[in-house]
Amino acid sequence: MKYLTLTILVLLLFSVGAQAQEWSQTRQAVNTVASAAKYNAAKTQALIANEQKELGVEKATLKKAISLKQQQFATFKKHYNLLLKQEKTLNEELAAQAQELKTIDGTIRTSAKQAREYFHESLTTPEYPERTMVLSEMLQSKNFPGLEGIQKLLTLYMEEMTSSGKVIHRTGSFIGTDGTNKTGELVRIGTFTAAYRLDEGTLGFLRPTSKGNKLAAVKGEPGWSLSTTMNDFFEGKGKNFPVDISNGAALARLAQNQKSLLEWLNAGGLLVWPIILVGVLAIILCVERFYTLCKIRSNSDRNMEKIIKMVSQGKWKQCRDFCSTQSRFPTCRIIAHTLKYVGNTREIIENAFQEGLLKELPLLERFLPTLSVLAAVAPLLGLLGTVTGMINTFQIITLYGTGDPRMMSGGISEALVTTQLGLAVAVPIMILHHILERRVDKIIGDMEEKGTGFAVALMKKGQIKQREEFDAVA
Amino acid sequence: MQWRDLIERIADLFQAGGEIMIPLLMLSLAIWTLAIVKGIRLMRERRKECSPEQCLRTFKKKSNMCETGLAKWQWDILSRYMAERCEDSELNREILESIRMRQESQTVRYIGTILILAAIAPLLGLLGTVTGMIATFDVISQFGTGNARALASGIAEALLTTQSGLIVAVPGLIMGTILFHRSEKLKSRMKLFCIGLQEQTDDTRSYGE
């Protein structure tokens, strides 16, 4: 701008000079103008140089500042990266530690759960009621059990260990077999067995309830010998006590062994009833037979003596009367029947006697074939029950597989109980039938003998005619 | 010492076999007693038997003395027959028949019992088996199949009773059959004896007259 104004000024002066006066004047004026312009130019140049110089200085300082800042930035970045790296490793470390902590927490909780299960099964728990609280507190998921929890758990186990080594005799309450609370003497032997005795003298074993905080009586009476030993122990006389080392299984069996007859029969299924029917029928028949046959046997000898005496004395009327009064006895009935034919030939008398005997036989042998059939039927029914039970078992197997033996036990117990019952019914029937049969055989032999004796007596008395004699009379 | 061991072992077996072993033992004792008594009697009688002629002679010599040198059944038949005999030979045969029947029934006595008892023994053994199996299944329902030791006692009971039942039954059946055959033979000898006796008595009478 400056140069432009200057040039325009110079040109104006130049033209003005040329137009107006003479050349020197003009020349002088131009020279002055030129020198002034030169001076101005120099001044301007100096100014510009000065300004340039200043700018340069300024630029240098700025550059310096920039490089300084850049350097600073680089160091900061380096530091930042370093910190990032550090953060990453620390984070990893933290995660690992959290994992570890979680594992520890889980382990403590699991062992607390195990401890709870163990203490629920333990006989000592009712003596330490605070256990359940401690354990439930530990099992809450909010708080971390930590070292304190481990310490508590350890204390519980230590307590259990010391108390399981003791025999404790105390008075306390428990749940009776009927479900009510009862108070009585209690004895606990380690963690094996607990038993109670009531004031009235009832004895029994105890098991912890499912929550473990109370003792409950086991169903089933201990036998006589067990009771004596237990009573002795309660009174301090004996040092022996029955101990169940199977952790309750033996006691459960004690209860099961004493299941009632009805339960046992129910286990046998439907076929039990026909077998029982067979047994009852057989018992009734046997009783009836024994009663009749015993009566017959005890009297026949004595009666026969009297009859033979009367016959030898020829008292026919009296003999007939005697036989009719004693008509309860088959021998007398046969003799009475034969007496009607006195005076006939021997063949007729013998036939009459045989006839009488044949009439008596069915009475004697009554029910005996039935008994033998019943004895044969009972084991067959048992076998039928076995087969039915096995079919049930196999049906269950096809449905549920063989995984759980308990599922199958229903059918198997049906099979076995019916077999057992069938055999148990059949064996006595067989023995009784044999005895009865022998008795009947004996009675029949006895009767035949009496018959010949009677015939001999008649013969001696001359009441039997020879055939020729008889023919002659006829 | 050996005896004690044996007794101990037997006691162990009994304990393992359960309650059924007691009736089985009684059954076995009954069978053996009956069989031995019966066998000895049959053997002894067999040795003493003699012909009807001889019998009659000895009887006449010492008719009021106790049976000496004669088999018991021969003496019984002879004495009763002599006491009840009458003139009618037909009737005599009848009398002899009835006496023989009574003797025969005494011969087969107890043999039927032995056979029946021998037949019952395996049934009792089976009963024990079933009881043992029930015990086994009780154990299974309680402990599952894992507890082999608990299972074993029931199985031992089951097997031991079967075994004992068979051990009792087999000799019983054999002895019973042997004794049965013996008694059948004795029966036929009795029949022969009776026929001979009657011939002899009839003969002597006819000679006497």
mmCIF file with all atom_site columns, C-alpha atoms in Angstrom, chain A residues 34 77 119 139 214 434:
data_model
loop_
_atom_site.group_PDB
_atom_site.id
_atom_site.type_symbol
_atom_site.label_atom_id
_atom_site.label_alt_id
_atom_site.label_comp_id
_atom_site.label_asym_id
_atom_site.label_entity_id
_atom_site.label_seq_id
_atom_site.pdbx_PDB_ins_code
_atom_site.Cartn_x
_atom_site.Cartn_y
_atom_site.Cartn_z
_atom_site.occupancy
_atom_site.B_iso_or_equiv
_atom_site.pdbx_formal_charge
_atom_site.auth_seq_id
_atom_site.auth_comp_id
_atom_site.auth_asym_id
_atom_site.auth_atom_id
_atom_site.pdbx_PDB_model_num
ATOM 1 C CA . ALA A 1 34  ? 13.247  10.571   -5.072 1.00 0.00 ? 34  ALA A CA 1
ATOM 2 C CA . LYS A 1 77  ? 1.319   -41.072  26.759 1.00 0.00 ? 77  LYS A CA 1
ATOM 3 C CA . PHE A 1 119 ? -26.426 -83.428  62.631 1.00 0.00 ? 119 PHE A CA 1
ATOM 4 C CA . LEU A 1 139 ? -26.320 -71.236  55.225 1.00 0.00 ? 139 LEU A CA 1
ATOM 5 C CA . LYS A 1 214 ? -36.017 -84.059  68.703 1.00 0.00 ? 214 LYS A CA 1
ATOM 6 C CA . HIS A 1 434 ? -51.793 -139.557 58.062 1.00 0.00 ? 434 HIS A CA 1
#
